[in-house]
Amino acid sequence: MAIKSMRTKTFIKKIDDELKLFDGVDLGDDTTNNYLKLAVYYMGLVADCLQSSERKTVKIKKCPGAATPDGHTEK
């Protein structure tokens, strides 16, 4: 499993960008939309917690089998 480091501010920006994307999504049914709203809320809490911490970097693990941007899975 590959591990890379990322600046905490950069990571928080990525979280915020994803939250903006998910905030405008309607998934069609109430249950799914509620779970999405909860996920957005909790990821916002993670970003807030990281922002208030003194951590300079975060470590990101690359999971084997995760989808890549072009849709293929890594082996």
Short mmCIF file of C-alpha atoms in Angstrom, two decimals:
data_model
loop_
_atom_site.label_atom_id
_atom_site.label_comp_id
_atom_site.label_asym_id
_atom_site.label_seq_id
_atom_site.Cartn_x
_atom_site.Cartn_y
_atom_site.Cartn_z
CA MET A 1 0.00 0.00 0.00
CA ALA A 2 1.58 3.25 -1.14
CA ILE A 3 1.56 6.15 1.30
CA LYS A 4 2.10 9.76 0.35
CA SER A 5 1.98 12.96 2.35
CA MET A 6 -0.08 16.02 1.56
CA ARG A 7 -0.12 19.44 3.16
CA THR A 8 -3.07 19.72 5.53
CA LYS A 9 -4.30 22.95 3.89
CA THR A 10 -4.30 21.26 0.47
CA PHE A 11 -6.19 18.27 1.87
CA ILE A 12 -8.79 20.55 3.50
CA LYS A 13 -9.24 22.38 0.18
CA LYS A 14 -9.85 19.05 -1.58
CA ILE A 15 -12.45 18.12 1.04
CA ASP A 16 -14.16 21.50 0.64
CA ASP A 17 -14.23 21.13 -3.16
CA GLU A 18 -15.82 17.68 -2.89
CA LEU A 19 -18.35 18.93 -0.36
CA LYS A 20 -19.44 21.67 -2.79
CA LEU A 21 -19.96 19.01 -5.45
CA PHE A 22 -22.00 16.73 -3.17
CA ASP A 23 -24.02 19.61 -1.73
CA GLY A 24 -25.81 20.11 -5.06
CA VAL A 25 -26.58 16.45 -5.73
CA ASP A 26 -30.09 14.97 -5.60
CA LEU A 27 -29.93 11.18 -5.58
CA GLY A 28 -33.65 10.63 -6.06
CA ASP A 29 -34.88 9.08 -2.83
CA ASP A 30 -35.09 10.49 0.68
CA THR A 31 -33.05 7.79 2.41
CA THR A 32 -30.09 8.14 0.04
CA ASN A 33 -30.25 11.94 0.17
CA ASN A 34 -30.26 11.81 3.99
CA TYR A 35 -27.17 9.58 4.05
CA LEU A 36 -25.44 11.94 1.62
CA LYS A 37 -26.29 14.94 3.82
CA LEU A 38 -24.86 13.12 6.85
CA ALA A 39 -21.68 12.23 4.94
CA VAL A 40 -21.26 15.87 3.88
CA TYR A 41 -21.83 17.00 7.47
CA TYR A 42 -19.26 14.57 8.92
CA MET A 43 -16.64 15.34 6.26
CA GLY A 44 -17.14 19.02 7.10
CA LEU A 45 -16.41 18.16 10.73
CA VAL A 46 -13.24 16.33 9.68
CA ALA A 47 -12.10 19.39 7.70
CA ASP A 48 -12.89 21.70 10.64
CA CYS A 49 -10.99 19.45 13.06
CA LEU A 50 -7.96 19.30 10.77
CA GLN A 51 -8.05 23.07 10.32
CA SER A 52 -8.00 23.66 14.07
CA SER A 53 -5.18 21.17 14.63
CA GLU A 54 -1.51 22.03 14.36
CA ARG A 55 -0.88 19.18 11.94
CA LYS A 56 1.22 20.27 8.96
CA THR A 57 0.71 17.18 6.78
CA VAL A 58 -1.62 14.21 6.47
CA LYS A 59 -0.65 10.76 5.21
CA ILE A 60 -2.79 9.32 2.44
CA LYS A 61 -2.87 5.57 1.87
CA LYS A 62 -3.56 4.34 -1.64
CA CYS A 63 -5.75 1.28 -1.35
CA PRO A 64 -5.03 -1.55 -3.77
CA GLY A 65 -8.03 -2.16 -6.01
CA ALA A 66 -9.18 1.47 -5.78
CA ALA A 67 -10.57 3.05 -8.91
CA THR A 68 -8.27 5.38 -10.80
CA PRO A 69 -9.46 8.60 -12.49
CA ASP A 70 -9.77 6.77 -15.82
CA GLY A 71 -12.11 4.17 -14.29
CA HIS A 72 -9.71 1.23 -14.09
CA THR A 73 -8.83 -0.53 -10.87
CA GLU A 74 -5.26 -0.86 -9.73
CA LYS A 75 -3.79 -4.25 -8.97
#
